[in-house]
Short mmCIF file of C-alpha atoms and ligand atoms in Angstrom, two decimals:
data_model
loop_
_atom_site.label_atom_id
_atom_site.label_comp_id
_atom_site.label_asym_id
_atom_site.label_seq_id
_atom_site.Cartn_x
_atom_site.Cartn_y
_atom_site.Cartn_z
CA MET A 1 -38.91 -57.46 33.53
CA LYS A 2 -36.83 -60.56 32.78
CA ILE A 3 -34.01 -60.98 35.30
CA THR A 4 -31.42 -63.72 35.68
CA ILE A 5 -30.04 -64.54 39.10
CA SER A 6 -26.67 -66.32 38.90
CA VAL A 7 -25.00 -67.76 41.98
CA ILE A 8 -21.52 -69.09 41.23
CA LYS A 9 -19.32 -70.38 44.03
CA ALA A 10 -15.81 -71.67 44.55
CA ASP A 11 -13.22 -72.33 47.20
CA VAL A 12 -10.05 -70.66 45.94
CA GLY A 13 -8.10 -70.68 49.17
CA GLY A 14 -8.83 -71.40 52.82
CA TYR A 15 -7.96 -69.33 55.90
CA VAL A 16 -6.85 -71.14 58.11
CA GLY A 17 -6.76 -74.60 56.49
CA HIS A 18 -10.26 -75.22 55.12
CA SER A 19 -12.02 -73.31 57.91
CA SER A 20 -12.83 -69.87 56.50
CA THR A 21 -12.30 -67.26 53.77
CA HIS A 22 -9.83 -64.39 54.05
CA PRO A 23 -11.47 -60.92 53.75
CA LYS A 24 -8.94 -59.94 51.05
CA LEU A 25 -10.35 -62.64 48.75
CA ILE A 26 -13.84 -61.25 49.23
CA GLU A 27 -12.49 -57.77 48.42
CA ALA A 28 -10.82 -59.03 45.23
CA CYS A 29 -14.15 -60.51 44.04
CA GLU A 30 -16.08 -57.39 45.02
CA GLU A 31 -13.70 -55.19 43.00
CA LYS A 32 -14.15 -57.35 39.91
CA LEU A 33 -17.94 -57.43 40.22
CA GLN A 34 -18.15 -53.70 40.96
CA SER A 35 -16.32 -52.90 37.74
CA ALA A 36 -18.69 -55.23 35.81
CA LYS A 37 -21.60 -53.39 37.44
CA ASP A 38 -20.10 -50.00 36.49
CA LYS A 39 -19.82 -51.21 32.89
CA GLY A 40 -23.46 -52.35 32.93
CA LEU A 41 -22.73 -56.07 32.41
CA ILE A 42 -24.48 -56.97 35.66
CA ILE A 43 -27.26 -55.08 37.41
CA ASP A 44 -26.16 -55.87 40.93
CA TYR A 45 -24.11 -58.27 43.04
CA PHE A 46 -23.37 -59.46 46.55
CA VAL A 47 -20.35 -61.52 47.54
CA GLY A 48 -21.39 -64.00 50.23
CA ARG A 49 -19.33 -66.54 52.09
CA VAL A 50 -19.78 -69.71 54.06
CA GLY A 51 -16.79 -71.54 55.57
CA ASP A 52 -14.03 -71.60 52.94
CA ASP A 53 -16.39 -70.89 50.02
CA ILE A 54 -16.98 -67.61 48.19
CA ASN A 55 -20.43 -67.18 46.66
CA LEU A 56 -20.91 -64.63 43.87
CA ILE A 57 -24.57 -63.61 43.77
CA MET A 58 -25.23 -61.63 40.57
CA THR A 59 -28.25 -60.26 38.72
CA HIS A 60 -28.31 -59.42 35.01
CA GLN A 61 -30.41 -59.74 31.85
CA LEU A 62 -28.27 -62.15 29.83
CA GLY A 63 -30.01 -65.43 30.69
CA VAL A 64 -28.57 -68.59 32.22
CA ASP A 65 -25.28 -70.16 31.04
CA ASN A 66 -24.13 -66.84 29.61
CA PRO A 67 -20.40 -66.90 28.66
CA GLN A 68 -19.84 -63.25 29.71
CA ILE A 69 -21.29 -63.87 33.17
CA HIS A 70 -19.46 -67.16 33.61
CA SER A 71 -16.17 -65.64 32.52
CA LEU A 72 -16.73 -62.70 34.90
CA ALA A 73 -17.09 -65.21 37.76
CA TRP A 74 -14.05 -67.13 36.54
CA GLU A 75 -11.97 -63.93 36.39
CA ALA A 76 -13.12 -62.89 39.87
CA PHE A 77 -12.06 -66.28 41.25
CA LYS A 78 -8.74 -66.00 39.42
CA GLU A 79 -8.10 -62.59 40.99
CA ALA A 80 -8.97 -64.06 44.39
CA THR A 81 -6.64 -66.99 43.66
CA ASN A 82 -3.78 -64.56 43.00
CA VAL A 83 -4.38 -62.97 46.41
CA ALA A 84 -4.64 -66.43 47.99
CA LYS A 85 -1.30 -67.38 46.43
CA GLU A 86 0.33 -64.17 47.70
CA LEU A 87 -0.88 -64.88 51.22
CA LYS A 88 -0.04 -68.59 50.81
CA LEU A 89 -3.59 -69.45 51.87
CA TYR A 90 -4.49 -73.11 51.95
CA GLY A 91 -5.41 -74.80 48.66
CA ALA A 92 -5.12 -71.58 46.60
CA GLY A 93 -7.15 -72.00 43.40
CA GLN A 94 -8.33 -75.48 44.42
CA ASP A 95 -11.72 -75.29 42.67
CA LEU A 96 -10.42 -73.87 39.37
CA LEU A 97 -9.71 -77.18 37.73
CA SER A 98 -8.49 -75.97 34.37
CA ASP A 99 -6.26 -73.18 33.04
CA ALA A 100 -8.18 -73.04 29.76
CA PHE A 101 -11.56 -71.40 30.42
CA SER A 102 -14.05 -72.16 27.65
CA GLY A 103 -17.01 -69.85 28.38
CA ASN A 104 -18.94 -71.94 30.91
CA VAL A 105 -17.80 -72.69 34.45
CA LYS A 106 -19.85 -75.92 34.61
CA GLY A 107 -17.54 -78.88 34.83
CA MET A 108 -14.59 -76.56 35.52
CA GLY A 109 -14.86 -76.71 39.31
CA PRO A 110 -17.12 -73.89 40.55
CA GLY A 111 -20.72 -74.66 41.59
CA VAL A 112 -23.56 -72.91 39.74
CA ALA A 113 -27.24 -72.23 40.39
CA GLU A 114 -29.03 -69.89 37.98
CA MET A 115 -32.63 -69.00 37.17
CA GLU A 116 -34.24 -66.60 34.70
CA ILE A 117 -37.52 -65.14 35.93
CA ASN A 118 -40.09 -62.52 35.16
CA GLU A 119 -39.64 -60.35 38.23
CA ARG A 120 -42.98 -60.15 40.05
CA PRO A 121 -44.33 -56.87 41.51
CA SER A 122 -42.55 -58.01 44.65
CA GLU A 123 -39.94 -60.76 44.33
CA PRO A 124 -38.48 -62.18 47.58
CA ILE A 125 -35.72 -64.74 46.99
CA ILE A 126 -33.50 -66.74 49.31
CA VAL A 127 -29.97 -67.81 48.40
CA PHE A 128 -28.75 -70.79 50.41
CA MET A 129 -25.01 -71.49 50.64
CA ALA A 130 -23.55 -74.53 52.38
CA ASP A 131 -20.06 -75.66 53.34
CA LYS A 132 -18.60 -79.09 54.17
CA THR A 133 -21.41 -80.99 52.48
CA SER A 134 -22.66 -82.06 49.03
CA PRO A 135 -25.52 -81.16 46.63
CA SER A 136 -27.81 -83.84 48.06
CA ALA A 137 -27.93 -81.75 51.27
CA TRP A 138 -30.86 -79.93 49.60
CA ASN A 139 -32.91 -83.12 49.06
CA ILE A 140 -34.64 -83.11 52.45
CA PRO A 141 -35.33 -79.35 52.65
CA LEU A 142 -36.62 -79.10 49.04
CA TYR A 143 -38.95 -82.03 49.63
CA GLU A 144 -40.14 -80.41 52.86
CA MET A 145 -40.65 -76.96 51.27
CA PHE A 146 -42.44 -78.08 48.11
CA ALA A 147 -44.07 -81.44 48.84
CA ASN A 148 -44.66 -81.87 52.56
CA PRO A 149 -47.84 -80.14 53.78
CA MET A 150 -46.78 -80.80 57.39
CA ASN A 151 -43.96 -78.30 56.69
CA THR A 152 -45.64 -76.04 54.13
CA SER A 153 -49.25 -75.30 55.06
CA GLY A 154 -49.54 -73.30 51.83
CA LEU A 155 -49.68 -76.57 49.84
CA VAL A 156 -53.07 -77.13 51.44
CA ILE A 157 -54.27 -73.59 52.09
CA ASP A 158 -53.04 -71.47 49.14
CA PRO A 159 -55.04 -72.16 45.93
CA SER A 160 -52.07 -71.25 43.70
CA MET A 161 -49.91 -73.94 45.32
CA HIS A 162 -52.61 -76.56 45.70
CA GLU A 163 -51.84 -78.29 42.38
CA GLY A 164 -48.37 -79.04 43.74
CA PHE A 165 -44.84 -78.81 42.38
CA GLU A 166 -42.78 -80.79 39.89
CA PHE A 167 -39.25 -81.90 40.80
CA GLU A 168 -36.31 -82.39 38.44
CA VAL A 169 -34.00 -85.07 39.81
CA LEU A 170 -30.48 -85.81 38.54
CA ASP A 171 -28.83 -89.21 38.75
CA VAL A 172 -25.26 -88.00 39.30
CA LYS A 173 -23.78 -91.36 38.38
CA GLU A 174 -25.61 -91.93 35.06
CA GLY A 175 -26.21 -88.27 34.15
CA GLU A 176 -29.98 -88.96 33.59
CA THR A 177 -32.63 -86.46 34.74
CA TYR A 178 -36.21 -87.29 35.71
CA ARG A 179 -39.28 -85.04 36.11
CA ILE A 180 -41.55 -86.10 38.98
CA PRO A 181 -44.87 -84.34 39.68
CA THR A 182 -46.13 -84.21 43.26
CA PRO A 183 -48.29 -84.94 45.17
CA GLU A 184 -49.08 -88.04 43.05
CA GLY A 185 -45.42 -88.90 42.37
CA LEU A 186 -44.38 -88.37 45.97
CA TYR A 187 -43.35 -91.96 46.71
CA ASP A 188 -41.38 -92.18 43.43
CA LEU A 189 -39.64 -88.94 44.35
CA LEU A 190 -38.76 -90.15 47.84
CA ALA A 191 -37.60 -93.52 46.49
CA LEU A 192 -34.96 -91.66 44.48
CA ILE A 193 -33.94 -88.71 46.63
CA GLY A 194 -33.64 -90.82 49.77
CA SER A 195 -30.56 -92.24 48.06
CA ILE A 196 -28.45 -89.18 48.78
CA SER A 197 -25.21 -90.34 47.25
CA ARG A 198 -26.80 -90.77 43.83
CA TYR A 199 -29.93 -88.63 43.30
CA VAL A 200 -30.01 -84.86 43.65
CA ILE A 201 -32.92 -82.45 43.21
CA THR A 202 -31.77 -79.81 40.71
CA LYS A 203 -34.95 -77.79 40.01
CA VAL A 204 -38.50 -77.33 41.23
CA PHE A 205 -41.39 -75.91 39.15
CA ARG A 206 -44.89 -74.77 40.17
CA ARG A 207 -47.30 -77.00 38.29
CA LYS A 208 -50.08 -74.44 37.84
CA ASP A 209 -48.02 -72.33 35.43
CA LYS A 210 -44.62 -74.11 35.13
CA GLU A 211 -42.93 -71.17 36.91
CA ILE A 212 -39.49 -71.98 38.26
CA ALA A 213 -39.55 -72.09 42.05
CA ALA A 214 -36.07 -73.32 43.01
CA VAL A 215 -32.77 -74.23 41.44
CA ALA A 216 -29.81 -75.98 43.06
CA SER A 217 -26.22 -76.57 42.03
CA SER A 218 -25.45 -80.17 41.15
CA GLN A 219 -21.75 -80.18 40.41
CA LYS A 220 -20.03 -83.27 41.73
CA LEU A 221 -16.42 -82.14 41.89
CA SER A 222 -15.26 -85.62 42.71
CA LEU A 223 -16.83 -86.95 39.51
CA ILE A 224 -15.60 -84.01 37.43
CA ALA A 225 -11.98 -84.37 38.42
CA GLY A 226 -11.90 -88.15 38.70
CA LYS A 227 -10.12 -87.71 42.01
CA TYR A 228 -10.72 -85.91 45.28
CA VAL A 229 -10.45 -82.15 44.74
CA GLY A 230 -12.51 -80.84 47.63
CA LYS A 231 -16.13 -81.23 48.60
CA ASP A 232 -18.74 -79.92 46.18
CA ASP A 233 -20.32 -77.51 48.63
CA PRO A 234 -23.71 -76.58 47.15
CA VAL A 235 -25.78 -73.43 46.60
CA MET A 236 -29.48 -72.97 45.85
CA ILE A 237 -31.93 -70.18 44.96
CA VAL A 238 -35.55 -70.36 46.16
CA ARG A 239 -38.39 -67.93 45.32
CA ALA A 240 -40.75 -67.02 48.15
CA GLN A 241 -44.32 -65.84 48.83
CA SER A 242 -47.43 -65.24 46.68
CA GLY A 243 -47.88 -68.75 45.30
CA PHE A 244 -44.48 -70.03 46.43
CA PRO A 245 -43.76 -71.17 49.99
CA ALA A 246 -43.54 -68.32 52.51
CA VAL A 247 -40.08 -67.31 53.76
CA GLY A 248 -40.86 -69.08 57.05
CA GLU A 249 -41.94 -72.28 55.24
CA ILE A 250 -38.69 -72.21 53.25
CA LEU A 251 -36.56 -71.84 56.39
CA GLU A 252 -38.55 -74.28 58.55
CA PRO A 253 -36.87 -77.55 57.37
CA PHE A 254 -33.56 -76.21 58.76
CA ALA A 255 -35.12 -75.79 62.22
CA ARG A 256 -35.15 -79.61 62.49
CA PRO A 257 -31.49 -80.42 61.87
CA PHE A 258 -30.87 -83.41 59.62
CA ILE A 259 -27.74 -85.33 58.75
CA VAL A 260 -25.79 -84.82 55.50
CA GLU A 261 -22.65 -86.17 53.82
CA GLY A 262 -19.46 -84.14 54.20
CA TRP A 263 -17.76 -82.73 57.31
CA MET A 264 -14.15 -83.77 57.93
CA ARG A 265 -12.36 -84.79 54.71
CA GLY A 266 -15.74 -84.92 52.93
CA SER A 267 -15.96 -88.44 54.29
CA HIS A 268 -18.36 -88.31 57.23
CA MET A 269 -22.02 -87.83 58.10
CA GLY A 270 -22.91 -84.82 60.22
CA PRO A 271 -25.75 -82.42 61.04
CA LEU A 272 -26.35 -79.40 58.80
CA MET A 273 -26.19 -76.44 61.19
CA PRO A 274 -28.17 -73.31 60.17
CA VAL A 275 -26.02 -70.24 60.91
CA ALA A 276 -25.62 -66.54 60.23
CA MET A 277 -22.80 -65.67 57.82
CA HIS A 278 -20.57 -64.48 60.70
CA GLN A 279 -21.04 -67.90 62.38
CA SER A 280 -20.10 -69.89 59.30
CA ASN A 281 -16.40 -70.49 60.05
CA VAL A 282 -15.92 -74.18 60.70
CA SER A 283 -13.59 -75.20 63.51
CA ARG A 284 -15.03 -78.34 65.14
CA PHE A 285 -13.57 -81.34 63.27
CA ASP A 286 -13.64 -79.08 60.18
CA GLY A 287 -17.35 -78.57 60.66
CA PRO A 288 -20.01 -79.47 61.41
CA PRO A 289 -21.52 -78.71 57.97
CA ARG A 290 -23.06 -75.22 57.77
CA VAL A 291 -25.86 -73.56 55.85
CA VAL A 292 -26.39 -69.80 55.49
CA ALA A 293 -29.62 -68.30 54.07
CA LEU A 294 -29.47 -64.81 52.55
CA GLY A 295 -32.81 -63.16 51.76
CA PHE A 296 -33.17 -60.44 49.13
CA GLN A 297 -36.01 -58.42 47.63
CA LEU A 298 -35.41 -57.90 43.92
CA SER A 299 -36.17 -54.42 42.65
CA ASN A 300 -35.75 -54.28 38.87
CA GLY A 301 -32.82 -56.66 39.31
CA LYS A 302 -31.30 -54.71 42.21
CA LEU A 303 -30.54 -56.90 45.21
CA ILE A 304 -32.20 -55.27 48.20
CA GLY A 305 -30.48 -56.96 51.11
CA PRO A 306 -29.22 -59.33 52.22
CA ARG A 307 -31.15 -60.19 55.33
CA ASP A 308 -29.13 -62.89 57.08
CA LEU A 309 -32.12 -65.12 57.80
CA PHE A 310 -30.66 -67.61 60.29
CA ASP A 311 -29.43 -64.67 62.39
CA ASP A 312 -32.44 -65.19 64.64
CA PRO A 313 -32.62 -66.45 68.26
CA ALA A 314 -35.33 -68.86 67.04
CA PHE A 315 -32.49 -70.79 65.36
CA ASP A 316 -30.36 -71.00 68.56
CA GLU A 317 -32.17 -74.17 69.61
CA PRO A 318 -31.75 -75.88 66.17
CA ARG A 319 -28.06 -74.96 66.38
CA ARG A 320 -27.84 -76.57 69.83
CA ILE A 321 -29.60 -79.71 68.58
CA ALA A 322 -27.26 -79.85 65.58
CA TYR A 323 -24.34 -79.62 67.99
CA GLU A 324 -25.77 -82.48 70.07
CA ILE A 325 -26.08 -84.63 66.91
CA ALA A 326 -22.48 -83.65 66.08
CA ASN A 327 -21.34 -84.98 69.46
CA ILE A 328 -23.19 -88.25 68.96
CA MET A 329 -21.68 -88.73 65.51
CA ARG A 330 -18.17 -87.90 66.78
CA ARG A 331 -18.49 -90.56 69.44
CA GLN A 332 -18.70 -93.06 66.55
CA GLY A 333 -15.29 -91.82 65.33
CA ILE A 334 -13.90 -93.61 62.28
CA PHE A 335 -16.69 -96.21 62.33
CA GLU A 336 -19.71 -96.15 59.99
CA PRO A 337 -22.25 -94.54 59.96
CA SER A 338 -20.05 -91.65 61.16
CA ARG A 339 -17.54 -92.39 58.41
CA LEU A 340 -19.07 -92.78 54.94
CA PRO A 341 -19.24 -96.23 53.34
CA GLU A 342 -16.20 -97.18 51.26
CA ASP A 343 -17.46 -96.17 47.79
CA GLU A 344 -18.47 -92.71 49.07
CA LEU A 345 -15.12 -91.88 50.67
CA GLU A 346 -13.33 -88.94 49.11
CA TYR A 347 -10.01 -90.70 49.59
CA THR A 348 -8.92 -93.94 47.97
CA THR A 349 -6.86 -95.31 50.84
CA LEU A 350 -8.91 -98.46 51.45
CA PRO A 351 -8.11 -100.25 48.16
CA MET A 352 -4.43 -99.50 48.82
CA ILE A 353 -4.68 -101.11 52.23
CA ILE A 354 -6.39 -104.16 50.74
CA SER A 355 -3.67 -104.64 48.12
CA LYS A 356 -1.00 -104.13 50.77
CA LEU A 357 -2.68 -106.75 52.96
CA LYS A 358 -3.10 -109.11 50.01
CA GLY A 359 0.56 -108.59 49.24
CA LYS A 360 1.43 -109.62 52.78
CA GLU A 361 -0.71 -112.75 52.48
CA VAL A 362 1.07 -113.77 49.28
CA LYS A 363 4.39 -113.12 50.97
CA LYS A 364 3.39 -115.31 53.91
CA VAL A 365 2.54 -118.19 51.58
CA GLU A 366 5.88 -117.74 49.83
CA HIS A 367 7.59 -117.72 53.22
CA SER A 368 5.87 -120.91 54.34
CA ASP A 369 6.85 -122.50 51.00
CA VAL A 370 10.46 -121.74 51.73
CA ASP A 371 10.04 -123.18 55.19
C1 LIG B 401 -13.76 -81.20 53.76
C2 LIG B 401 -12.60 -80.32 53.92
C3 LIG B 401 -11.62 -80.60 55.00
C4 LIG B 401 -10.40 -81.33 54.44
C5 LIG B 401 -9.41 -81.70 55.55
C6 LIG B 401 -8.14 -82.34 55.01
O1 LIG B 401 -14.57 -80.78 52.72
O2 LIG B 401 -12.41 -79.38 53.19
O3 LIG B 401 -12.19 -81.34 56.04
O4 LIG B 401 -10.79 -82.47 53.74
O5 LIG B 401 -9.04 -80.54 56.28
O6 LIG B 401 -7.60 -81.48 54.07
P1 LIG B 401 -6.20 -81.75 53.35
O7 LIG B 401 -6.29 -83.14 52.74
O8 LIG B 401 -6.13 -80.65 52.35
O9 LIG B 401 -5.15 -81.67 54.40
MG1 LIG B 402 -11.23 -75.84 51.12
MG1 LIG B 403 -15.87 -75.56 51.21
#
């Protein structure tokens, strides 16, 4: 049975500030998706949340980039925006960049990850949702899951994974995509994806049969809007088990917290903290960045779940380590590498300061002339 999983996310109003989502916004989205389910447009749905982002997880049979599904998501976010406006929540409608919806939410603000699959006899999937970070946050974990045998023993042990995986990498500045097969292309892959402000892994395929294994959102809101409109908090779908990494291999990279771009004002570096959905509200310096992992079993497109996979005492220690890294980074304050380098800042204050200072210099010269 061919099934499409569509995860479409947006921040349409924060509660309080950018720290969390109001339950009434979730309800507004649920109502919209329930009526689409009743009409048979979608098979099933779950409305997830992380920090100030709402994540619509939908299953259907219409394929990826379907205008009906995208407009359903758009309408759900518009309903939620109306509620956010009523409650005067913060930044109501901030990720809906245009009033004129044209059938596809890509480039309009929301983040999208979609895959069409032939549902296997048993199909475990994991939907990752992150807040206060950017799409390149998935670079390290996707490399670990699909190309690092020290993380994923299955690459060595499981014959159906032994041929390796192929990565699709997007250059977000030039818009080019590259296909890199591993293990032989591993160093090429790392050469690109180590540059987190520019290269983003968008898809992963199993080489043996070209089956899609993972898909990530790659929207760069800052590039779409040409100005700062909020951080492009990413989502990703990963298939698990039977020739794909096991659930535990997929979660394992997050047990060794790593540092990502984002956090306060989208302009800092901070640890990605793996949390349960109820722990995803961000209060410490608007962070630190969070990731939630929701596991589902698909059953003819029905979403059996979610299991909130980081809701496990085994992730208490990674959370503590992430917090320790957060403290170290905070000690660095406004100085790099805590603050992002100038061309990665989400605000354009620095050039203004430079021209102001240059202005002063010119003035000084004029003054001395008069003297
Ligand atoms: C980062 C984020 C927040 C805001 C910060 C300032 O992705 O959402 O850290 O950048 O709270 O927000 P404004 O400029 O809206 O006051
Ligand atoms: Mg926000
Ligand atoms: Mg957010």
